[in-house]
CSV table of C-alpha atoms in Angstrom, one decimal:
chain,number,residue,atom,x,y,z
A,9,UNK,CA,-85.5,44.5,-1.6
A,10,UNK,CA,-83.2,43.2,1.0
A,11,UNK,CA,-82.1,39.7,1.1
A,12,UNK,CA,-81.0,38.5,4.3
A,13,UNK,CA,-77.7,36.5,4.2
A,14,UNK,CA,-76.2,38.2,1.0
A,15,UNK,CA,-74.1,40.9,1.7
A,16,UNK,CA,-72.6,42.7,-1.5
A,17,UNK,CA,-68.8,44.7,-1.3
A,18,UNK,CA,-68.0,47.5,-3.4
A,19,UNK,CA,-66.8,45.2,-6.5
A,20,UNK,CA,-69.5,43.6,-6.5
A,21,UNK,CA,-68.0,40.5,-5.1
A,22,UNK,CA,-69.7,38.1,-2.2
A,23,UNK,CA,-68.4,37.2,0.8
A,24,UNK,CA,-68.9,34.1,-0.3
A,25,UNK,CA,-67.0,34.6,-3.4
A,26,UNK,CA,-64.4,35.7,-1.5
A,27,UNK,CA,-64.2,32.5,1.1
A,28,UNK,CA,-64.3,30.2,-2.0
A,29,UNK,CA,-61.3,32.2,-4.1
A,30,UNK,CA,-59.1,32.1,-0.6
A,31,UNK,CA,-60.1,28.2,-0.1
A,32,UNK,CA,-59.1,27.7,-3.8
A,33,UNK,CA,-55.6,29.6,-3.5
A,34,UNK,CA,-54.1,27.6,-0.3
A,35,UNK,CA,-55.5,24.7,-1.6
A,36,UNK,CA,-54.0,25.2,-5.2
A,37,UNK,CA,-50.8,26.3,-2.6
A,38,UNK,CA,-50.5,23.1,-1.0
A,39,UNK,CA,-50.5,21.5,-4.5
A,40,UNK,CA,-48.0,23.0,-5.9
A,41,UNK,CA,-45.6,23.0,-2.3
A,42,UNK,CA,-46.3,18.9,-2.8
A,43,UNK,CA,-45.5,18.8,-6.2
A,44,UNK,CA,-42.4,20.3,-5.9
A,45,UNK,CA,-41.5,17.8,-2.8
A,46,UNK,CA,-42.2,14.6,-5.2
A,47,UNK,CA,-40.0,16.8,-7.9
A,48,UNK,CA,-37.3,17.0,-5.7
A,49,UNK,CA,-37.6,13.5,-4.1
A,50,UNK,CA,-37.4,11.8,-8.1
A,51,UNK,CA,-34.7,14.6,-9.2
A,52,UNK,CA,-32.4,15.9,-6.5
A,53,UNK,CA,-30.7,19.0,-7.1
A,54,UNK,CA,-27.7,19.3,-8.9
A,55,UNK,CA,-24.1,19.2,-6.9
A,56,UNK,CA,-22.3,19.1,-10.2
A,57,UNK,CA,-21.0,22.3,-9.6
A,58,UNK,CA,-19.9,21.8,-5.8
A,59,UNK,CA,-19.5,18.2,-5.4
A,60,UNK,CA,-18.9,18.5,-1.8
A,61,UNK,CA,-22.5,19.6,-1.2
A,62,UNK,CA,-23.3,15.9,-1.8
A,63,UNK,CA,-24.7,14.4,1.5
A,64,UNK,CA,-21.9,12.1,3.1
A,65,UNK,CA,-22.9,10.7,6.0
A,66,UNK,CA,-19.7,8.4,5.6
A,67,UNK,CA,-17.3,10.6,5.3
A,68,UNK,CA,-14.5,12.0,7.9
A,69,UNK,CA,-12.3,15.0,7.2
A,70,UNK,CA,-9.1,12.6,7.2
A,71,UNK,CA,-9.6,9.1,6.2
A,72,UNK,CA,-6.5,8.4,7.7
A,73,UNK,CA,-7.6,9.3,10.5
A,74,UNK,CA,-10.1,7.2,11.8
A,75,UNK,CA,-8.9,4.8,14.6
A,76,UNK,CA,-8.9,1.1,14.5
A,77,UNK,CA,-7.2,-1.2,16.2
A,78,UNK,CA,-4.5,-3.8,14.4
A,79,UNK,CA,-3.3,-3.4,11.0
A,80,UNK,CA,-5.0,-2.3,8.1
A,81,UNK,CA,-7.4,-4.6,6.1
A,82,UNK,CA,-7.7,-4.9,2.1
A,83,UNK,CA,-11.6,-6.2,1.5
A,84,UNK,CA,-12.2,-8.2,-1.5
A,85,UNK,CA,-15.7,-7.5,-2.7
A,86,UNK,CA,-17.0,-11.0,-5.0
A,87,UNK,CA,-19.7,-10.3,-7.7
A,88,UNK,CA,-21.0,-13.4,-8.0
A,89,UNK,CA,-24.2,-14.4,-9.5
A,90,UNK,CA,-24.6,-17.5,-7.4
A,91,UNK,CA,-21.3,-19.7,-6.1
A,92,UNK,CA,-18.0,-18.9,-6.3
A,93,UNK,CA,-16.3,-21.6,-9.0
A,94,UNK,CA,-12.9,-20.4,-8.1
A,95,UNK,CA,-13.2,-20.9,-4.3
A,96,UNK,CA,-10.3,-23.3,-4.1
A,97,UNK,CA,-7.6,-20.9,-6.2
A,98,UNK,CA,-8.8,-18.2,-3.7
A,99,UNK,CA,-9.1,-20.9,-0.6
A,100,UNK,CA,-4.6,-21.4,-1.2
A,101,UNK,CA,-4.8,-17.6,-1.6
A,102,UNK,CA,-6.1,-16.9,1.5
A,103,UNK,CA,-4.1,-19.7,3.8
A,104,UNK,CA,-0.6,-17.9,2.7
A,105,UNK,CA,-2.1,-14.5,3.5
A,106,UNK,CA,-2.4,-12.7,7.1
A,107,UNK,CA,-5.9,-13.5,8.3
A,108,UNK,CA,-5.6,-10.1,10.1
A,109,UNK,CA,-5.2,-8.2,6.9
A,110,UNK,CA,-8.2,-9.4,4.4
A,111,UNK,CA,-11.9,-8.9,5.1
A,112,UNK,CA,-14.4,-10.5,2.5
A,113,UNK,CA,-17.6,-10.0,1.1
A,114,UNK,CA,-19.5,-11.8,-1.6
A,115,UNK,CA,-22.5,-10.6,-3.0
A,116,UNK,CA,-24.5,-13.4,-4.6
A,117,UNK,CA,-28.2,-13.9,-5.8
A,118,UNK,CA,-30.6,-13.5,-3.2
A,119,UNK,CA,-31.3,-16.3,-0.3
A,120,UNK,CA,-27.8,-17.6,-1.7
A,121,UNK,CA,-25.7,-19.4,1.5
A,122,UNK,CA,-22.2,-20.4,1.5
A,123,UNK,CA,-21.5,-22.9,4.2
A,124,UNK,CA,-19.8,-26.4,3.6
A,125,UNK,CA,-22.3,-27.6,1.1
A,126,UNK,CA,-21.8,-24.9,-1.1
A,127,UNK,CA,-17.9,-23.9,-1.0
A,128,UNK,CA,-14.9,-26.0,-0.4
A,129,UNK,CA,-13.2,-22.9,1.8
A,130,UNK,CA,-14.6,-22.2,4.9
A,131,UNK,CA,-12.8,-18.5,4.1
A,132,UNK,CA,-16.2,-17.9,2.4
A,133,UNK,CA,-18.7,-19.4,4.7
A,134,UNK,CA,-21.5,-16.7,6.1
A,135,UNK,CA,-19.7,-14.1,3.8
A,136,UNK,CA,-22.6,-13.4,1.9
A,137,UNK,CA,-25.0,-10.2,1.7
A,138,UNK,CA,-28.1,-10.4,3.6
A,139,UNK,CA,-29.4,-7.7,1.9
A,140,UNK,CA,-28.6,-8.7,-1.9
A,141,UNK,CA,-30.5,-8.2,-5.0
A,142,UNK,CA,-31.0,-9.9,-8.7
A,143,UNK,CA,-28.5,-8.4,-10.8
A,144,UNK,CA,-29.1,-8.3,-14.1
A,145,UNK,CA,-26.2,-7.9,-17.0
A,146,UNK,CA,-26.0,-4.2,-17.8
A,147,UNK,CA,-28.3,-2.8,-15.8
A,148,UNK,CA,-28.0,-0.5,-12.9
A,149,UNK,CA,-28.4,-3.3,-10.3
A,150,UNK,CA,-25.0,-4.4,-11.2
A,151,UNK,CA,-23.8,-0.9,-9.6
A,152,UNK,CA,-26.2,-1.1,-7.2
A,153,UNK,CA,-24.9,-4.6,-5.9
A,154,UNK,CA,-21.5,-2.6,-5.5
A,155,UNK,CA,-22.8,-0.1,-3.6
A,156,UNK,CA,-24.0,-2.8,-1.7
A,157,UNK,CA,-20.3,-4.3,-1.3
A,158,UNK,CA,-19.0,-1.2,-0.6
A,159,UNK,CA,-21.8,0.0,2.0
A,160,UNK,CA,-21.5,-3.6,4.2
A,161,UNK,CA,-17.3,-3.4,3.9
A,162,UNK,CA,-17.6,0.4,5.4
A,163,UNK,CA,-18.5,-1.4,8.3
A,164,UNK,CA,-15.2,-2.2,9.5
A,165,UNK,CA,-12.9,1.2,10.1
A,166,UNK,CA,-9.7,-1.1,9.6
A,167,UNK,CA,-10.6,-1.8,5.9
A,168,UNK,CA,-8.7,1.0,4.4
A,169,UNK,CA,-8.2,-0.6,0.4
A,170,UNK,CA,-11.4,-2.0,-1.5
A,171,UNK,CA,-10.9,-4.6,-4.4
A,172,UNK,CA,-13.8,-5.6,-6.5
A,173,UNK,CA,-13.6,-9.1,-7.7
A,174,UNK,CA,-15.7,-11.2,-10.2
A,175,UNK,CA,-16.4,-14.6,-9.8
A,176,UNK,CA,-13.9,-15.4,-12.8
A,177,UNK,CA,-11.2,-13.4,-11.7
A,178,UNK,CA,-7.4,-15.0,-10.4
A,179,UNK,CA,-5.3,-13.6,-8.4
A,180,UNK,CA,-1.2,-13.2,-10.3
A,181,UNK,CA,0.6,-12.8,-7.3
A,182,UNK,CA,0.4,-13.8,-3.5
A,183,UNK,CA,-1.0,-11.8,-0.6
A,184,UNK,CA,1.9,-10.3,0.6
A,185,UNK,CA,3.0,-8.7,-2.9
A,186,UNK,CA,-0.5,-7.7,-3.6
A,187,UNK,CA,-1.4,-5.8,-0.1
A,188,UNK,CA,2.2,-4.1,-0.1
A,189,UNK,CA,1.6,-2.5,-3.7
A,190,UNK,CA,-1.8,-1.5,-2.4
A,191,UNK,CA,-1.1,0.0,0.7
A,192,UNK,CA,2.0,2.0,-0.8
A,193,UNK,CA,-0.3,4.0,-3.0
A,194,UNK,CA,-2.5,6.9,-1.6
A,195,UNK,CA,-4.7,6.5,-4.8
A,196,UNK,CA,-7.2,4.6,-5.8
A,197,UNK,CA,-7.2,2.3,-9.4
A,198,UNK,CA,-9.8,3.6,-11.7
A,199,UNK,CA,-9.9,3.1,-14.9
A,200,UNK,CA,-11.1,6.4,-16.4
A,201,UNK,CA,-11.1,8.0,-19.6
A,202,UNK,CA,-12.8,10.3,-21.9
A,203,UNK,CA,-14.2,8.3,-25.0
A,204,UNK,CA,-15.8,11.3,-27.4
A,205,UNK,CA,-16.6,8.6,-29.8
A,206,UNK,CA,-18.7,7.0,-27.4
A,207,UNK,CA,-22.8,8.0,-27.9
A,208,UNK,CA,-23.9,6.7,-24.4
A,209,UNK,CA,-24.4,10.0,-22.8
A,210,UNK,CA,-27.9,10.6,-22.9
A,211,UNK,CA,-28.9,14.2,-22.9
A,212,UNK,CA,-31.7,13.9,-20.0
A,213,UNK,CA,-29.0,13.3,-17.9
A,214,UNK,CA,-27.8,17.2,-17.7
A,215,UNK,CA,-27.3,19.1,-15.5
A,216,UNK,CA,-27.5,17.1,-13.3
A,217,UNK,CA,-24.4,14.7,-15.0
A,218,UNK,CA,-22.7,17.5,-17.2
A,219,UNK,CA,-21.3,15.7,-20.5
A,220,UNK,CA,-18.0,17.3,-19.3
A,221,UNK,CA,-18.0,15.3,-16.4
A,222,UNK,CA,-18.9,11.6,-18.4
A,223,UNK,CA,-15.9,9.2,-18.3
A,224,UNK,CA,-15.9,5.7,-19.3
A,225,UNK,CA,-13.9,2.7,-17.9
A,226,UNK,CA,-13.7,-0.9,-16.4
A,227,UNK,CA,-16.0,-1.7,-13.9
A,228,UNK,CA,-12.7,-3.7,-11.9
A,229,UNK,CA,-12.0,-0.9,-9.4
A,230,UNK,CA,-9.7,-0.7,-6.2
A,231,UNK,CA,-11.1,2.0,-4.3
A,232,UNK,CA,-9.0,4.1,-0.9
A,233,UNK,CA,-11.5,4.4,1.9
A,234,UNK,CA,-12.4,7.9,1.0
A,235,UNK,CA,-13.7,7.1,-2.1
A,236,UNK,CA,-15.4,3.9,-1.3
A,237,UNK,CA,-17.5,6.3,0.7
A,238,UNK,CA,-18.1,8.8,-2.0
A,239,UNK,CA,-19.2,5.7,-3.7
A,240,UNK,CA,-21.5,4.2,-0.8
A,241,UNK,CA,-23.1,7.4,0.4
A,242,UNK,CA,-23.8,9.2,-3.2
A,243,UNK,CA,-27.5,9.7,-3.5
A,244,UNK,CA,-27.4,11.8,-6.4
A,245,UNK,CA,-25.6,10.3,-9.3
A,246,UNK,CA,-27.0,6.9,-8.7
A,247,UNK,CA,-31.0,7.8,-9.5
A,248,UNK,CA,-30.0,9.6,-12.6
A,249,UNK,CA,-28.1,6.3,-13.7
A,250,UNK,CA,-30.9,4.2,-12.8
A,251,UNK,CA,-33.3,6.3,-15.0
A,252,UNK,CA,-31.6,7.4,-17.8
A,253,UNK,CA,-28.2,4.5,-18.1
A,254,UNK,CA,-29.6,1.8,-19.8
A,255,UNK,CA,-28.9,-1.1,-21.6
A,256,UNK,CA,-31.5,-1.0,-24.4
A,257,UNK,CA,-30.0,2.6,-24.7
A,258,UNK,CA,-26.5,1.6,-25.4
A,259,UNK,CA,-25.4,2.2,-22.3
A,260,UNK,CA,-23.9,0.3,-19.9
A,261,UNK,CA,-24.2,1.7,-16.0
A,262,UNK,CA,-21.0,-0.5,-14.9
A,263,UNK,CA,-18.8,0.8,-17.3
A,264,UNK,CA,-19.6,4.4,-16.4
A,265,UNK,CA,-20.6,5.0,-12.8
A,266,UNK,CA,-17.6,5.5,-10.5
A,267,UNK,CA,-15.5,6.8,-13.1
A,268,UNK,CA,-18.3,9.6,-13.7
A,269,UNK,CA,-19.0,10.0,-10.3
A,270,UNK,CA,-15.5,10.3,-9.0
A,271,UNK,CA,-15.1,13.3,-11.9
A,272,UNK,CA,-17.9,14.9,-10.8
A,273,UNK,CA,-16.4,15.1,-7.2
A,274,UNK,CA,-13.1,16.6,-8.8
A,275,UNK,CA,-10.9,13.6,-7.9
A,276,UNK,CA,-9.5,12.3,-10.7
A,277,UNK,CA,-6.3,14.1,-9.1
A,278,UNK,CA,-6.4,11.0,-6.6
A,279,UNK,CA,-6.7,8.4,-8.7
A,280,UNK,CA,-4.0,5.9,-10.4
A,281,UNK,CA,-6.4,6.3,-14.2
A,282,UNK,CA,-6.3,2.3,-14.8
A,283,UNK,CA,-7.4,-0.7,-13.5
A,284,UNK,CA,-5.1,-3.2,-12.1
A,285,UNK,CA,-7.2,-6.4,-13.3
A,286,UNK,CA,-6.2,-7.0,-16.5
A,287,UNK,CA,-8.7,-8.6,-19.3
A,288,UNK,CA,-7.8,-10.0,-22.7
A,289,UNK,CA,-10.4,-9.0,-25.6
A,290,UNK,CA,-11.8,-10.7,-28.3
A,291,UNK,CA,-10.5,-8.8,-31.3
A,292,UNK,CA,-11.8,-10.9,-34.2
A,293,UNK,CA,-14.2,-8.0,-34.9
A,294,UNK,CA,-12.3,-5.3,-36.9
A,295,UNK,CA,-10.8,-2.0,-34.9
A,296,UNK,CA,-14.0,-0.1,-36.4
A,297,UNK,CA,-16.7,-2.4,-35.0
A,298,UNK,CA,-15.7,-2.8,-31.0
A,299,UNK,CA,-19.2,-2.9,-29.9
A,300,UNK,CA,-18.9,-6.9,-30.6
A,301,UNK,CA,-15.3,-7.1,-28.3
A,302,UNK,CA,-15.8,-9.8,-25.5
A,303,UNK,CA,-13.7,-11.0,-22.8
A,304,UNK,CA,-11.3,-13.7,-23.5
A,305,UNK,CA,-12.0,-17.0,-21.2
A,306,UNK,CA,-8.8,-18.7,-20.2
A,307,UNK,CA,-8.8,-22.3,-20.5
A,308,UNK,CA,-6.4,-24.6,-19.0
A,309,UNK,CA,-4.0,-24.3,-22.5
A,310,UNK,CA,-4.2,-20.7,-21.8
A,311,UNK,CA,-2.8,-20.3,-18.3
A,312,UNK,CA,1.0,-21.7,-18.9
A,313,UNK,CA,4.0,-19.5,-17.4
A,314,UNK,CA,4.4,-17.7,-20.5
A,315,UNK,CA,1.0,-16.5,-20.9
A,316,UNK,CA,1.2,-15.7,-17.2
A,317,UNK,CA,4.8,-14.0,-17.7
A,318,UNK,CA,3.1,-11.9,-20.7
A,319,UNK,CA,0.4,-10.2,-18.6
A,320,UNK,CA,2.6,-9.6,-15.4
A,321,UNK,CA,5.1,-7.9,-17.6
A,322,UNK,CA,2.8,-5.3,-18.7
A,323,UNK,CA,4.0,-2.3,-18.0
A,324,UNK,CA,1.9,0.8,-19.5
A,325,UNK,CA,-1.5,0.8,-21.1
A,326,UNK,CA,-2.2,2.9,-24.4
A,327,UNK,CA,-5.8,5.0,-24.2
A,328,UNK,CA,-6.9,5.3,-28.3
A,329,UNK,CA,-9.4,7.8,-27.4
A,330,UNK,CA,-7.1,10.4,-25.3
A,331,UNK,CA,-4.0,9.7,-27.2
A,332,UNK,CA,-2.6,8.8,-23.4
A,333,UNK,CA,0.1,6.4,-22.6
A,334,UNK,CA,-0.7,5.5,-18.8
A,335,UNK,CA,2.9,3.9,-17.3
A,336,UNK,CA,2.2,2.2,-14.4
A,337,UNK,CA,3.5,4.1,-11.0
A,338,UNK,CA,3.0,3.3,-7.3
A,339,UNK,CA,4.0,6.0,-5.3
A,340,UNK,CA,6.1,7.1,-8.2
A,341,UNK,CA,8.3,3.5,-8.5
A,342,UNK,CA,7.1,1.6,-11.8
A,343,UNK,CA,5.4,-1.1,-11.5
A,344,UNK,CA,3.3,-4.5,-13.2
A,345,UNK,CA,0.3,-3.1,-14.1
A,346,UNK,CA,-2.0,-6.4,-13.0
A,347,UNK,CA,-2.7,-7.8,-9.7
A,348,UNK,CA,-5.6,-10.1,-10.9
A,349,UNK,CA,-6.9,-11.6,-14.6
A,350,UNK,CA,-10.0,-11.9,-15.6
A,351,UNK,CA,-12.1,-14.2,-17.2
A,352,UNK,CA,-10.7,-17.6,-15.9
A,353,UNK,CA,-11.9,-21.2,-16.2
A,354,UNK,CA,-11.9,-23.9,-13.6
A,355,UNK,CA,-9.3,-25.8,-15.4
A,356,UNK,CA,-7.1,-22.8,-16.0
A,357,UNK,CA,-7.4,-21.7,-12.4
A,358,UNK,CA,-6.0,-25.5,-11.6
A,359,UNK,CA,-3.2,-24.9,-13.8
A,360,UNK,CA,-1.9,-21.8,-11.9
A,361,UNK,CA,-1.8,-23.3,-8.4
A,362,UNK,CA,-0.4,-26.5,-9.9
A,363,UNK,CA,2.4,-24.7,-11.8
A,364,UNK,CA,3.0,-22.3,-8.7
A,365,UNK,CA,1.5,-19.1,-9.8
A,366,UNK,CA,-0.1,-18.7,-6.5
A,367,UNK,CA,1.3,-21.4,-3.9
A,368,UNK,CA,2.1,-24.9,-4.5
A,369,UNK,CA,-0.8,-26.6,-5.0
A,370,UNK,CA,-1.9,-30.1,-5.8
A,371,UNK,CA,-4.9,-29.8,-8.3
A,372,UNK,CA,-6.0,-33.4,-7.5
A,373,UNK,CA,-7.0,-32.3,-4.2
A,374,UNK,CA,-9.7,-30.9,-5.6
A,375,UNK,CA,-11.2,-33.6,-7.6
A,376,UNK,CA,-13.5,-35.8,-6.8
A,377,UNK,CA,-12.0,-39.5,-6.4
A,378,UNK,CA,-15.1,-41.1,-7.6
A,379,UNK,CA,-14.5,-40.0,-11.1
């Protein structure tokens, strides 16, 4: 008997059955094809091995190269997390400097506005980031807020060095000293270094952040233009960070980043291997037990000549960890290691201008007459 409608092949098989295993296959085919798009869009693909594969849209063969009219700039990038309490130190900075050589750029919590209610320098005013975000102590939107800096000071073609700044960080010498030993290195200041004691590296992070390629360092970096962009356009390192370098995981992203980044782009060739923002350390805990170090605040008793004279005489810094002696050089001349200290009070920022650090400066012209 003959059923009309139902035509049988040779296996068996419907016709039917047939339509529904093809519908079936290019719909599981169109999974899998999506699947691997979001897998790609949360992971992408490794460039540890060729660095240069990394999307740039920054980038220029010469850095050099690129034209710009007038002299080159230096850009001081501000971390703040609100205002800057420093802003008159920096204000006397700024008035004995070349307005034609400095850019500035503060990032600050969101919907933060410097204008004259909130800064005594008008050096400051409308500097902010339009596009800032809540930062958070050792987490990767401290790094991302750089990238931030960095992405905004990229802007302007005649910023050629790139100095990030806390909000507690002083200035030890005036403009012109500062942007001739910048602009008379071809390197950048990063403070990198291989720490095999460390236990930060999380495993989830290869391959696409090799453990060979991990360094550690200070987050206080001055950057050449090529590398700011390296640092601005990276769209690979970054994500991994953001996932897997974290705080409640012992490790901290703004210790880490650009110093792992920059290995992973094989240019640790081009780079001056310390910072030149010096910071004093609380060493009451015992050489074994560093996790509990902590920057030392200056207070006004701290910030006399000689304490001054001490840090700007530095001339070398000792990495435990590589068994490295690191004597400062610019452009093969030795130099002071430090161009700015860090962590500074209010009152120890007063003493410096008043003593002549910076400028000559009258500190009462900052206080307020009615107390």
């Amino acid at each position: 008997m003959k059923k009309k409608g139902l035509i049988v092949g040779a296996g068996g098989i419907s016709w039917f059955a047939w339509k529904l295993l093809i519908v079936v296959f290019l719909t599981l085919t169109i999974v899998l094809c999506m699947l691997a798009f979001l897998s790609l869009q949360r992971f992408p693909p490794s460039h540890s091995q060729n660095p240069s594969s990394v999307s740039r849209r920054f980038l220029h063969p010469n850095w050099d190269s690129i034209s710009f009219r007038g002299d080159p700039k230096v850009a001081f990038l501000f971390l703040a997390r609100r205002n800057l309490p420093l802003d008159f130190l920096w204000k006397s900075f700024f008035e004995n400097a070349d307005a034609d050589k400095i850019s500035i750029y503060i990032h600050s919590e969101p919907g933060f506005v410097f204008n004259e209610s909130t800064t005594r320098s008008s050096f400051f005013h409308d500097r902010q980031l339009n596009n800032s975000i809540k930062v958070a102590w050792g987490e990767a939107s401290m790094i991302e807020a750089e990238r931030l800096l960095l992405e905004q000071a990229l802007k302007d073609p005649a910023n050629r060095r790139f100095v990030l700044l806390s909000e507690s960080c002083v200035p030890l010498y005036n403009f012109s000293y500062i942007y001739n030993y910048l602009r008379a290195s071809p390197r950048s200041f990063v403070d990198s270094f291989l720490d095999k004691k460390e236990c930060r590296y999380n495993p989830n992070m290869s391959p696409y952040i090799p453990m060979s390629k991990w360094r550690k360092g200070s987050q206080w970096i001055t950057l050449i233009r090529r590398h700011a962009e390296v640092v601005a356009d990276d769209d690979v390192v970054f994500p991994v960070f953001k996932m897997f370098c974290k705080r409640s995981h012992n490790c901290i992203p703004d210790e880490h980043y650009v110093q792992t980044l920059l290995a992973m782009h094989d240019s640790e060739g081009e780079l001056e291997r310390r910072t030149i923002t010096y910071t004093e350390w609380n060493q009451s805990a015992t050489n074994m037990d560093k996790s509990s170090w902590h920057p030392v605040t200056f207070s006004y008793e701290d910030a006399g000549a000689e304490q001054i004279k001490r840090i700007k005489d530095i001339d070398n810094v000792y990495y435990e960890t590589e068994y490295r002696t690191e004597w400062c050089h610019n452009n093969s001349t030795q130099v002071p290691c430090f161009l700015f200290a860090r962590k500074f009070s209010r009152g120890a920022a007063m003493r410096l201008l008043s003593e002549g650090v910076i400028s000559q400066f009258d500190a009462s012209a900052i206080m307020d007459p009615t107390q």
